[in-house]
């Protein structure tokens, strides 16, 4: 049996919830990103890394992007619908072309409670809303733009345990 670690960085809890389910289903070790050293990554045959999407980045992904893992699987968590969202720009920004060739990535939907956002994230969301309204006519807005505007200031939850199934099946296929 191969040694698997599920490592995550979560600010508001969505990524942590997915990481817990994934680790449980895979019988893997569950680790918070802050508890993992780059050297310890070599102890695992498979590393599953999860991070929330913030301003075009994947929270804490530098750990696995800058330090090689034998086999790396990444999951991101954000509000956008993965079925209609293009994540290529985010992946290009966070991983080298060589890494992207070997990388398997899964995108999962999270949750957001504007009442729980810290001042920095609340400010970022306000800026995104203003930029979207000011720079795009309604007919030019993407599905992601419309979702952000529809849910702005509200509490929304798209977390679904069933959505981890493709990731879990993929990792099991590596074993």
PDB file of C-alpha atoms in Angstrom:
ATOM      1  CA  UNK A   1       0.000   0.000   0.000  1.00  0.00           C
ATOM      2  CA  UNK A   2       1.335   3.424  -0.924  1.00  0.00           C
ATOM      3  CA  UNK A   3       1.667   6.163   1.658  1.00  0.00           C
ATOM      4  CA  UNK A   4      -0.726   9.061   0.943  1.00  0.00           C
ATOM      5  CA  UNK A   5      -0.910  12.518   2.513  1.00  0.00           C
ATOM      6  CA  UNK A   6      -3.783  14.941   2.095  1.00  0.00           C
ATOM      7  CA  UNK A   7      -2.394  18.399   2.815  1.00  0.00           C
ATOM      8  CA  UNK A   8      -4.588  21.480   2.847  1.00  0.00           C
ATOM      9  CA  UNK A   9      -4.721  25.177   3.597  1.00  0.00           C
ATOM     10  CA  UNK A  10      -8.132  26.505   4.545  1.00  0.00           C
ATOM     11  CA  UNK A  11      -9.122  29.981   5.661  1.00  0.00           C
ATOM     12  CA  UNK A  12     -12.867  29.583   6.193  1.00  0.00           C
ATOM     13  CA  UNK A  13     -13.335  25.797   6.323  1.00  0.00           C
ATOM     14  CA  UNK A  14     -14.478  24.613   2.886  1.00  0.00           C
ATOM     15  CA  UNK A  15     -11.094  23.233   1.845  1.00  0.00           C
ATOM     16  CA  UNK A  16     -10.629  21.601   5.268  1.00  0.00           C
ATOM     17  CA  UNK A  17     -13.980  19.830   4.921  1.00  0.00           C
ATOM     18  CA  UNK A  18     -13.084  18.431   1.503  1.00  0.00           C
ATOM     19  CA  UNK A  19      -9.616  17.408   2.751  1.00  0.00           C
ATOM     20  CA  UNK A  20     -11.162  15.534   5.682  1.00  0.00           C
ATOM     21  CA  UNK A  21     -13.511  13.599   3.405  1.00  0.00           C
ATOM     22  CA  UNK A  22     -10.746  12.796   0.914  1.00  0.00           C
ATOM     23  CA  UNK A  23      -8.327  11.633   3.625  1.00  0.00           C
ATOM     24  CA  UNK A  24     -11.043   9.476   5.182  1.00  0.00           C
ATOM     25  CA  UNK A  25     -11.976   7.836   1.873  1.00  0.00           C
ATOM     26  CA  UNK A  26      -8.332   7.186   0.951  1.00  0.00           C
ATOM     27  CA  UNK A  27      -7.178   6.147   4.434  1.00  0.00           C
ATOM     28  CA  UNK A  28      -4.600   8.919   4.102  1.00  0.00           C
ATOM     29  CA  UNK A  29      -2.799  11.079   6.608  1.00  0.00           C
ATOM     30  CA  UNK A  30      -4.493  14.487   6.944  1.00  0.00           C
ATOM     31  CA  UNK A  31      -2.148  17.440   7.467  1.00  0.00           C
ATOM     32  CA  UNK A  32      -2.593  21.185   7.662  1.00  0.00           C
ATOM     33  CA  UNK A  33      -0.186  22.969   5.327  1.00  0.00           C
ATOM     34  CA  UNK A  34       1.409  24.854   8.233  1.00  0.00           C
ATOM     35  CA  UNK A  35       2.460  21.530   9.820  1.00  0.00           C
ATOM     36  CA  UNK A  36       4.306  20.240   6.738  1.00  0.00           C
ATOM     37  CA  UNK A  37       7.948  20.866   5.901  1.00  0.00           C
ATOM     38  CA  UNK A  38       9.231  20.635   2.333  1.00  0.00           C
ATOM     39  CA  UNK A  39      11.528  17.740   3.319  1.00  0.00           C
ATOM     40  CA  UNK A  40       8.605  15.716   4.701  1.00  0.00           C
ATOM     41  CA  UNK A  41       6.933  15.622   1.273  1.00  0.00           C
ATOM     42  CA  UNK A  42       9.385  12.903   0.235  1.00  0.00           C
ATOM     43  CA  UNK A  43       7.926  10.583   2.895  1.00  0.00           C
ATOM     44  CA  UNK A  44       4.775  10.097   0.798  1.00  0.00           C
ATOM     45  CA  UNK A  45       4.204   8.230  -2.438  1.00  0.00           C
ATOM     46  CA  UNK A  46       1.175  10.410  -3.264  1.00  0.00           C
ATOM     47  CA  UNK A  47       0.488  13.940  -2.064  1.00  0.00           C
ATOM     48  CA  UNK A  48      -3.011  15.362  -2.492  1.00  0.00           C
ATOM     49  CA  UNK A  49      -2.863  19.128  -1.950  1.00  0.00           C
ATOM     50  CA  UNK A  50      -5.934  21.318  -1.474  1.00  0.00           C
ATOM     51  CA  UNK A  51      -6.147  25.088  -1.378  1.00  0.00           C
ATOM     52  CA  UNK A  52      -8.763  27.766  -1.792  1.00  0.00           C
ATOM     53  CA  UNK A  53      -8.715  30.095  -4.780  1.00  0.00           C
ATOM     54  CA  UNK A  54      -7.848  33.685  -3.902  1.00  0.00           C
ATOM     55  CA  UNK A  55      -7.043  36.432  -6.399  1.00  0.00           C
ATOM     56  CA  UNK A  56      -5.729  34.045  -9.050  1.00  0.00           C
ATOM     57  CA  UNK A  57      -3.707  31.953  -6.637  1.00  0.00           C
ATOM     58  CA  UNK A  58      -4.121  28.657  -4.828  1.00  0.00           C
ATOM     59  CA  UNK A  59      -3.644  29.158  -1.085  1.00  0.00           C
ATOM     60  CA  UNK A  60      -0.365  27.671   0.138  1.00  0.00           C
ATOM     61  CA  UNK A  61       0.391  25.828  -3.100  1.00  0.00           C
ATOM     62  CA  UNK A  62       3.992  27.046  -3.080  1.00  0.00           C
ATOM     63  CA  UNK A  63       4.776  24.128  -0.757  1.00  0.00           C
ATOM     64  CA  UNK A  64       4.148  21.568  -3.511  1.00  0.00           C
ATOM     65  CA  UNK A  65       4.933  23.842  -6.477  1.00  0.00           C
ATOM     66  CA  UNK A  66       8.461  24.591  -5.261  1.00  0.00           C
ATOM     67  CA  UNK A  67       9.259  21.215  -3.712  1.00  0.00           C
ATOM     68  CA  UNK A  68       8.854  18.052  -5.776  1.00  0.00           C
ATOM     69  CA  UNK A  69       6.524  15.262  -4.708  1.00  0.00           C
ATOM     70  CA  UNK A  70       6.710  11.751  -6.197  1.00  0.00           C
ATOM     71  CA  UNK A  71       3.067  11.994  -7.327  1.00  0.00           C
ATOM     72  CA  UNK A  72       1.042  15.168  -6.872  1.00  0.00           C
ATOM     73  CA  UNK A  73      -2.710  15.631  -7.151  1.00  0.00           C
ATOM     74  CA  UNK A  74      -4.175  19.088  -6.502  1.00  0.00           C
ATOM     75  CA  UNK A  75      -7.680  20.201  -5.680  1.00  0.00           C
ATOM     76  CA  UNK A  76      -8.846  23.793  -5.610  1.00  0.00           C
ATOM     77  CA  UNK A  77     -11.908  25.154  -3.860  1.00  0.00           C
ATOM     78  CA  UNK A  78     -13.802  28.216  -5.027  1.00  0.00           C
ATOM     79  CA  UNK A  79     -17.292  29.501  -5.717  1.00  0.00           C
ATOM     80  CA  UNK A  80     -17.182  29.205  -9.496  1.00  0.00           C
ATOM     81  CA  UNK A  81     -18.865  26.260 -11.185  1.00  0.00           C
ATOM     82  CA  UNK A  82     -16.060  23.960 -12.413  1.00  0.00           C
ATOM     83  CA  UNK A  83     -18.241  22.741 -15.286  1.00  0.00           C
ATOM     84  CA  UNK A  84     -18.149  26.177 -16.920  1.00  0.00           C
ATOM     85  CA  UNK A  85     -14.977  27.801 -15.552  1.00  0.00           C
ATOM     86  CA  UNK A  86     -11.591  27.928 -17.263  1.00  0.00           C
ATOM     87  CA  UNK A  87      -8.853  27.510 -14.648  1.00  0.00           C
ATOM     88  CA  UNK A  88      -5.930  27.478 -17.093  1.00  0.00           C
ATOM     89  CA  UNK A  89      -4.734  30.989 -16.169  1.00  0.00           C
ATOM     90  CA  UNK A  90      -4.646  30.101 -12.467  1.00  0.00           C
ATOM     91  CA  UNK A  91      -2.772  26.856 -13.161  1.00  0.00           C
ATOM     92  CA  UNK A  92      -0.328  28.661 -15.470  1.00  0.00           C
ATOM     93  CA  UNK A  93       0.345  31.221 -12.742  1.00  0.00           C
ATOM     94  CA  UNK A  94       0.948  28.597 -10.046  1.00  0.00           C
ATOM     95  CA  UNK A  95       2.764  25.765 -11.861  1.00  0.00           C
ATOM     96  CA  UNK A  96       5.507  25.526 -14.474  1.00  0.00           C
ATOM     97  CA  UNK A  97       4.720  23.975 -17.880  1.00  0.00           C
ATOM     98  CA  UNK A  98       6.666  20.839 -16.837  1.00  0.00           C
ATOM     99  CA  UNK A  99       4.647  20.525 -13.634  1.00  0.00           C
ATOM    100  CA  UNK A 100       1.341  21.012 -15.444  1.00  0.00           C
ATOM    101  CA  UNK A 101       2.150  18.121 -17.809  1.00  0.00           C
ATOM    102  CA  UNK A 102       2.330  15.666 -14.882  1.00  0.00           C
ATOM    103  CA  UNK A 103      -0.264  17.299 -12.646  1.00  0.00           C
ATOM    104  CA  UNK A 104      -3.822  16.100 -12.142  1.00  0.00           C
ATOM    105  CA  UNK A 105      -6.105  18.862 -10.832  1.00  0.00           C
ATOM    106  CA  UNK A 106      -9.674  18.747  -9.567  1.00  0.00           C
ATOM    107  CA  UNK A 107     -11.833  21.812  -8.933  1.00  0.00           C
ATOM    108  CA  UNK A 108     -14.484  21.753  -6.212  1.00  0.00           C
ATOM    109  CA  UNK A 109     -17.101  24.285  -5.221  1.00  0.00           C
ATOM    110  CA  UNK A 110     -16.906  25.893  -1.824  1.00  0.00           C
ATOM    111  CA  UNK A 111     -18.918  28.214   0.363  1.00  0.00           C
ATOM    112  CA  UNK A 112     -18.767  31.844   1.373  1.00  0.00           C
ATOM    113  CA  UNK A 113     -20.358  33.698   4.241  1.00  0.00           C
ATOM    114  CA  UNK A 114     -19.706  37.398   3.715  1.00  0.00           C
ATOM    115  CA  UNK A 115     -20.375  37.972   7.413  1.00  0.00           C
ATOM    116  CA  UNK A 116     -17.333  35.840   8.291  1.00  0.00           C
ATOM    117  CA  UNK A 117     -14.918  37.381   5.781  1.00  0.00           C
ATOM    118  CA  UNK A 118     -11.958  39.235   7.178  1.00  0.00           C
ATOM    119  CA  UNK A 119     -11.416  42.857   6.166  1.00  0.00           C
ATOM    120  CA  UNK A 120      -8.878  42.016   3.444  1.00  0.00           C
ATOM    121  CA  UNK A 121     -11.107  39.446   1.728  1.00  0.00           C
ATOM    122  CA  UNK A 122     -14.189  41.644   2.140  1.00  0.00           C
ATOM    123  CA  UNK A 123     -12.280  44.496   0.486  1.00  0.00           C
ATOM    124  CA  UNK A 124     -11.102  42.233  -2.342  1.00  0.00           C
ATOM    125  CA  UNK A 125     -14.675  41.106  -3.027  1.00  0.00           C
ATOM    126  CA  UNK A 126     -15.941  44.706  -2.997  1.00  0.00           C
ATOM    127  CA  UNK A 127     -13.207  45.660  -5.464  1.00  0.00           C
ATOM    128  CA  UNK A 128     -14.061  42.696  -7.728  1.00  0.00           C
ATOM    129  CA  UNK A 129     -17.743  43.674  -7.674  1.00  0.00           C
ATOM    130  CA  UNK A 130     -16.978  47.288  -8.542  1.00  0.00           C
ATOM    131  CA  UNK A 131     -14.560  46.319 -11.327  1.00  0.00           C
ATOM    132  CA  UNK A 132     -17.094  43.900 -12.815  1.00  0.00           C
ATOM    133  CA  UNK A 133     -19.912  46.430 -12.764  1.00  0.00           C
ATOM    134  CA  UNK A 134     -17.728  49.302 -14.036  1.00  0.00           C
ATOM    135  CA  UNK A 135     -15.843  47.433 -16.757  1.00  0.00           C
ATOM    136  CA  UNK A 136     -18.357  45.006 -18.244  1.00  0.00           C
ATOM    137  CA  UNK A 137     -21.753  45.547 -19.744  1.00  0.00           C
ATOM    138  CA  UNK A 138     -24.302  42.997 -18.481  1.00  0.00           C
ATOM    139  CA  UNK A 139     -24.202  41.053 -21.769  1.00  0.00           C
ATOM    140  CA  UNK A 140     -20.378  40.812 -21.589  1.00  0.00           C
ATOM    141  CA  UNK A 141     -20.293  39.265 -18.105  1.00  0.00           C
ATOM    142  CA  UNK A 142     -19.230  35.664 -17.718  1.00  0.00           C
ATOM    143  CA  UNK A 143     -21.180  33.088 -15.729  1.00  0.00           C
ATOM    144  CA  UNK A 144     -18.588  33.533 -12.987  1.00  0.00           C
ATOM    145  CA  UNK A 145     -19.148  37.324 -12.996  1.00  0.00           C
ATOM    146  CA  UNK A 146     -22.914  36.844 -12.745  1.00  0.00           C
ATOM    147  CA  UNK A 147     -22.553  34.344  -9.895  1.00  0.00           C
ATOM    148  CA  UNK A 148     -20.315  36.723  -7.956  1.00  0.00           C
ATOM    149  CA  UNK A 149     -22.775  39.592  -8.395  1.00  0.00           C
ATOM    150  CA  UNK A 150     -25.803  37.416  -7.504  1.00  0.00           C
ATOM    151  CA  UNK A 151     -24.216  36.074  -4.326  1.00  0.00           C
ATOM    152  CA  UNK A 152     -22.389  39.226  -3.207  1.00  0.00           C
ATOM    153  CA  UNK A 153     -23.057  39.972   0.457  1.00  0.00           C
ATOM    154  CA  UNK A 154     -24.886  36.683   1.023  1.00  0.00           C
ATOM    155  CA  UNK A 155     -24.068  33.350   2.526  1.00  0.00           C
ATOM    156  CA  UNK A 156     -23.790  30.596  -0.097  1.00  0.00           C
ATOM    157  CA  UNK A 157     -22.777  26.954   0.224  1.00  0.00           C
ATOM    158  CA  UNK A 158     -22.017  24.690  -2.741  1.00  0.00           C
ATOM    159  CA  UNK A 159     -20.037  22.058  -0.799  1.00  0.00           C
ATOM    160  CA  UNK A 160     -20.984  18.507  -1.817  1.00  0.00           C
ATOM    161  CA  UNK A 161     -19.280  15.420  -0.446  1.00  0.00           C
ATOM    162  CA  UNK A 162     -20.147  13.491  -3.616  1.00  0.00           C
ATOM    163  CA  UNK A 163     -17.973  15.843  -5.698  1.00  0.00           C
ATOM    164  CA  UNK A 164     -14.789  14.265  -4.294  1.00  0.00           C
ATOM    165  CA  UNK A 165     -15.560  10.905  -5.954  1.00  0.00           C
ATOM    166  CA  UNK A 166     -13.565  11.521  -9.185  1.00  0.00           C
ATOM    167  CA  UNK A 167     -10.506  12.606  -7.183  1.00  0.00           C
ATOM    168  CA  UNK A 168     -10.724   9.623  -4.830  1.00  0.00           C
ATOM    169  CA  UNK A 169     -11.158   7.217  -7.752  1.00  0.00           C
ATOM    170  CA  UNK A 170      -8.199   8.778  -9.565  1.00  0.00           C
ATOM    171  CA  UNK A 171      -5.903   8.410  -6.544  1.00  0.00           C
ATOM    172  CA  UNK A 172      -7.066   4.846  -5.929  1.00  0.00           C
ATOM    173  CA  UNK A 173      -6.130   4.110  -9.543  1.00  0.00           C
ATOM    174  CA  UNK A 174      -2.565   5.186  -8.749  1.00  0.00           C
ATOM    175  CA  UNK A 175      -2.218   2.594  -6.003  1.00  0.00           C
TER     176      UNK A 175
END
